[in-house]
Amino acid sequence: MIRIDYPFDFDARGRTALTDGDNHIRDMIEQFLFTRAGERVNRPDFGGGLAEVVFEPNSDALASTLQRNAQAGLQQYLGDLITVQVLVASTQEAVLQVDVRYLIKRTGETRTDSFQRSVP
């Protein structure tokens, strides 16, 4: 199955960039992690809030809170597509990184992806 790529971009021909099903799942995880609560119409609790905490002082408590909230949210919103096996949030200087290992239910494949944002 072919889907629109995230973040939205254009391909070499100037058309909307597309992606396959498994990469689309990765894109949905990224969208969840960086969406602010209340940002989506009709889904006020959707979002991992990573974009909000990027400007907070880095700490282990921040990473732990993000880890708990993100794992619960991913299970709630993407639980029909994936099973989150491990989610680790870590901070180092001005960078917040989230590593997610998950099982794609449709294929049985286990993938690990890293997502990070830093303070500009």
PDB file of C-alpha atoms in Angstrom:
ATOM      1  CA  MET A   1       0.000   0.000   0.000  1.00  0.00           C
ATOM      2  CA  ILE A   2       1.338   3.440  -0.950  1.00  0.00           C
ATOM      3  CA  ARG A   3       0.764   6.465   1.307  1.00  0.00           C
ATOM      4  CA  ILE A   4       1.729  10.152   1.384  1.00  0.00           C
ATOM      5  CA  ASP A   5       5.172  10.593   2.976  1.00  0.00           C
ATOM      6  CA  TYR A   6       5.658  12.532   6.192  1.00  0.00           C
ATOM      7  CA  PRO A   7       6.803  15.223   6.531  1.00  0.00           C
ATOM      8  CA  PHE A   8       5.041  16.374   3.390  1.00  0.00           C
ATOM      9  CA  ASP A   9       7.496  16.784   0.534  1.00  0.00           C
ATOM     10  CA  PHE A  10       7.790  16.567  -3.235  1.00  0.00           C
ATOM     11  CA  ASP A  11       9.582  13.855  -5.195  1.00  0.00           C
ATOM     12  CA  ALA A  12      12.060  14.392  -8.051  1.00  0.00           C
ATOM     13  CA  ARG A  13       9.197  14.792 -10.533  1.00  0.00           C
ATOM     14  CA  GLY A  14       7.571  17.564  -8.496  1.00  0.00           C
ATOM     15  CA  ARG A  15       4.714  15.339  -7.314  1.00  0.00           C
ATOM     16  CA  THR A  16       3.669  14.511  -3.782  1.00  0.00           C
ATOM     17  CA  ALA A  17       6.254  12.169  -2.232  1.00  0.00           C
ATOM     18  CA  LEU A  18       4.915   8.711  -1.383  1.00  0.00           C
ATOM     19  CA  THR A  19       6.030   5.947   0.968  1.00  0.00           C
ATOM     20  CA  ASP A  20       5.244   2.272   1.552  1.00  0.00           C
ATOM     21  CA  GLY A  21       3.133   0.855   4.401  1.00  0.00           C
ATOM     22  CA  ASP A  22       5.934   0.084   6.882  1.00  0.00           C
ATOM     23  CA  ASN A  23       7.554   3.506   6.499  1.00  0.00           C
ATOM     24  CA  HIS A  24       4.100   5.036   6.855  1.00  0.00           C
ATOM     25  CA  ILE A  25       3.873   3.410  10.295  1.00  0.00           C
ATOM     26  CA  ARG A  26       7.205   5.033  11.212  1.00  0.00           C
ATOM     27  CA  ASP A  27       5.811   8.353   9.971  1.00  0.00           C
ATOM     28  CA  MET A  28       2.704   7.933  12.160  1.00  0.00           C
ATOM     29  CA  ILE A  29       4.884   7.266  15.223  1.00  0.00           C
ATOM     30  CA  GLU A  30       6.849  10.440  14.486  1.00  0.00           C
ATOM     31  CA  GLN A  31       3.638  12.427  14.029  1.00  0.00           C
ATOM     32  CA  PHE A  32       2.329  11.212  17.362  1.00  0.00           C
ATOM     33  CA  LEU A  33       5.552  11.975  19.243  1.00  0.00           C
ATOM     34  CA  PHE A  34       5.851  15.557  17.950  1.00  0.00           C
ATOM     35  CA  THR A  35       2.179  16.575  17.954  1.00  0.00           C
ATOM     36  CA  ARG A  36       1.081  18.824  20.803  1.00  0.00           C
ATOM     37  CA  ALA A  37      -2.021  17.845  22.787  1.00  0.00           C
ATOM     38  CA  GLY A  38      -4.979  19.810  21.439  1.00  0.00           C
ATOM     39  CA  GLU A  39      -3.373  20.353  18.035  1.00  0.00           C
ATOM     40  CA  ARG A  40      -5.590  17.807  16.218  1.00  0.00           C
ATOM     41  CA  VAL A  41      -9.244  18.626  15.593  1.00  0.00           C
ATOM     42  CA  ASN A  42     -11.581  16.118  17.315  1.00  0.00           C
ATOM     43  CA  ARG A  43      -8.625  14.444  19.064  1.00  0.00           C
ATOM     44  CA  PRO A  44      -7.668  16.801  21.887  1.00  0.00           C
ATOM     45  CA  ASP A  45      -5.591  14.183  23.720  1.00  0.00           C
ATOM     46  CA  PHE A  46      -3.672  12.989  20.633  1.00  0.00           C
ATOM     47  CA  GLY A  47       0.057  13.661  20.775  1.00  0.00           C
ATOM     48  CA  GLY A  48       3.175  12.681  22.635  1.00  0.00           C
ATOM     49  CA  GLY A  49       4.068  16.258  23.484  1.00  0.00           C
ATOM     50  CA  LEU A  50       7.735  15.925  22.528  1.00  0.00           C
ATOM     51  CA  ALA A  51       7.592  19.257  20.703  1.00  0.00           C
ATOM     52  CA  GLU A  52       6.444  20.947  23.917  1.00  0.00           C
ATOM     53  CA  VAL A  53       9.197  19.574  26.140  1.00  0.00           C
ATOM     54  CA  VAL A  54      12.066  20.312  23.787  1.00  0.00           C
ATOM     55  CA  PHE A  55      12.348  23.759  25.392  1.00  0.00           C
ATOM     56  CA  GLU A  56      12.144  22.474  28.975  1.00  0.00           C
ATOM     57  CA  PRO A  57      15.355  22.013  30.955  1.00  0.00           C
ATOM     58  CA  ASN A  58      16.692  18.533  30.232  1.00  0.00           C
ATOM     59  CA  SER A  59      16.447  16.088  33.096  1.00  0.00           C
ATOM     60  CA  ASP A  60      15.943  12.410  33.813  1.00  0.00           C
ATOM     61  CA  ALA A  61      12.508  13.207  35.274  1.00  0.00           C
ATOM     62  CA  LEU A  62      11.480  14.848  31.996  1.00  0.00           C
ATOM     63  CA  ALA A  63      12.678  11.852  29.975  1.00  0.00           C
ATOM     64  CA  SER A  64      10.885   9.431  32.307  1.00  0.00           C
ATOM     65  CA  THR A  65       7.589  11.326  32.089  1.00  0.00           C
ATOM     66  CA  LEU A  66       7.832  11.555  28.319  1.00  0.00           C
ATOM     67  CA  GLN A  67       8.642   7.855  28.090  1.00  0.00           C
ATOM     68  CA  ARG A  68       5.570   6.821  30.109  1.00  0.00           C
ATOM     69  CA  ASN A  69       3.172   9.172  28.294  1.00  0.00           C
ATOM     70  CA  ALA A  70       4.476   8.396  24.816  1.00  0.00           C
ATOM     71  CA  GLN A  71       4.306   4.626  25.280  1.00  0.00           C
ATOM     72  CA  ALA A  72       0.719   4.794  26.572  1.00  0.00           C
ATOM     73  CA  GLY A  73      -0.338   7.112  23.743  1.00  0.00           C
ATOM     74  CA  LEU A  74       1.280   5.018  21.018  1.00  0.00           C
ATOM     75  CA  GLN A  75      -0.500   1.963  22.352  1.00  0.00           C
ATOM     76  CA  GLN A  76      -3.805   3.845  22.422  1.00  0.00           C
ATOM     77  CA  TYR A  77      -3.650   5.381  18.944  1.00  0.00           C
ATOM     78  CA  LEU A  78      -1.530   2.891  16.981  1.00  0.00           C
ATOM     79  CA  GLY A  79      -2.253  -0.269  18.971  1.00  0.00           C
ATOM     80  CA  ASP A  80      -4.121  -1.842  16.058  1.00  0.00           C
ATOM     81  CA  LEU A  81      -0.991  -1.539  13.859  1.00  0.00           C
ATOM     82  CA  ILE A  82       1.928  -1.995  16.258  1.00  0.00           C
ATOM     83  CA  THR A  83       2.915  -3.381  19.612  1.00  0.00           C
ATOM     84  CA  VAL A  84       5.418  -1.145  21.391  1.00  0.00           C
ATOM     85  CA  GLN A  85       8.088  -3.402  22.871  1.00  0.00           C
ATOM     86  CA  VAL A  86      10.525  -0.830  24.226  1.00  0.00           C
ATOM     87  CA  LEU A  87      10.411   2.952  24.344  1.00  0.00           C
ATOM     88  CA  VAL A  88      13.389   4.778  25.814  1.00  0.00           C
ATOM     89  CA  ALA A  89      13.580   8.538  26.131  1.00  0.00           C
ATOM     90  CA  SER A  90      16.988   9.996  26.860  1.00  0.00           C
ATOM     91  CA  THR A  91      18.419  13.476  27.169  1.00  0.00           C
ATOM     92  CA  GLN A  92      21.880  14.696  26.391  1.00  0.00           C
ATOM     93  CA  GLU A  93      22.675  18.395  26.512  1.00  0.00           C
ATOM     94  CA  ALA A  94      20.125  20.112  24.238  1.00  0.00           C
ATOM     95  CA  VAL A  95      18.891  16.927  22.519  1.00  0.00           C
ATOM     96  CA  LEU A  96      15.929  14.797  23.503  1.00  0.00           C
ATOM     97  CA  GLN A  97      15.944  11.376  21.827  1.00  0.00           C
ATOM     98  CA  VAL A  98      13.254   8.705  21.769  1.00  0.00           C
ATOM     99  CA  ASP A  99      14.143   5.179  20.644  1.00  0.00           C
ATOM    100  CA  VAL A 100      11.201   2.919  19.881  1.00  0.00           C
ATOM    101  CA  ARG A 101      11.301  -0.815  19.217  1.00  0.00           C
ATOM    102  CA  TYR A 102       7.981  -2.084  17.956  1.00  0.00           C
ATOM    103  CA  LEU A 103       6.354  -5.054  16.257  1.00  0.00           C
ATOM    104  CA  ILE A 104       4.377  -4.427  13.073  1.00  0.00           C
ATOM    105  CA  LYS A 105       1.326  -6.652  13.552  1.00  0.00           C
ATOM    106  CA  ARG A 106       0.564  -7.054   9.837  1.00  0.00           C
ATOM    107  CA  THR A 107       3.986  -8.490   8.955  1.00  0.00           C
ATOM    108  CA  GLY A 108       5.363  -9.679  12.300  1.00  0.00           C
ATOM    109  CA  GLU A 109       8.512  -7.612  11.671  1.00  0.00           C
ATOM    110  CA  THR A 110      10.269  -5.928  14.594  1.00  0.00           C
ATOM    111  CA  ARG A 111      11.727  -2.484  13.890  1.00  0.00           C
ATOM    112  CA  THR A 112      13.710   0.025  15.899  1.00  0.00           C
ATOM    113  CA  ASP A 113      13.564   3.720  15.059  1.00  0.00           C
ATOM    114  CA  SER A 114      15.061   6.802  16.679  1.00  0.00           C
ATOM    115  CA  PHE A 115      13.440  10.213  16.804  1.00  0.00           C
ATOM    116  CA  GLN A 116      15.100  13.336  18.146  1.00  0.00           C
ATOM    117  CA  ARG A 117      14.632  17.039  18.461  1.00  0.00           C
ATOM    118  CA  SER A 118      17.034  19.640  19.758  1.00  0.00           C
ATOM    119  CA  VAL A 119      16.745  23.168  21.007  1.00  0.00           C
ATOM    120  CA  PRO A 120      17.703  25.509  18.169  1.00  0.00           C
TER     121      PRO A 120
END
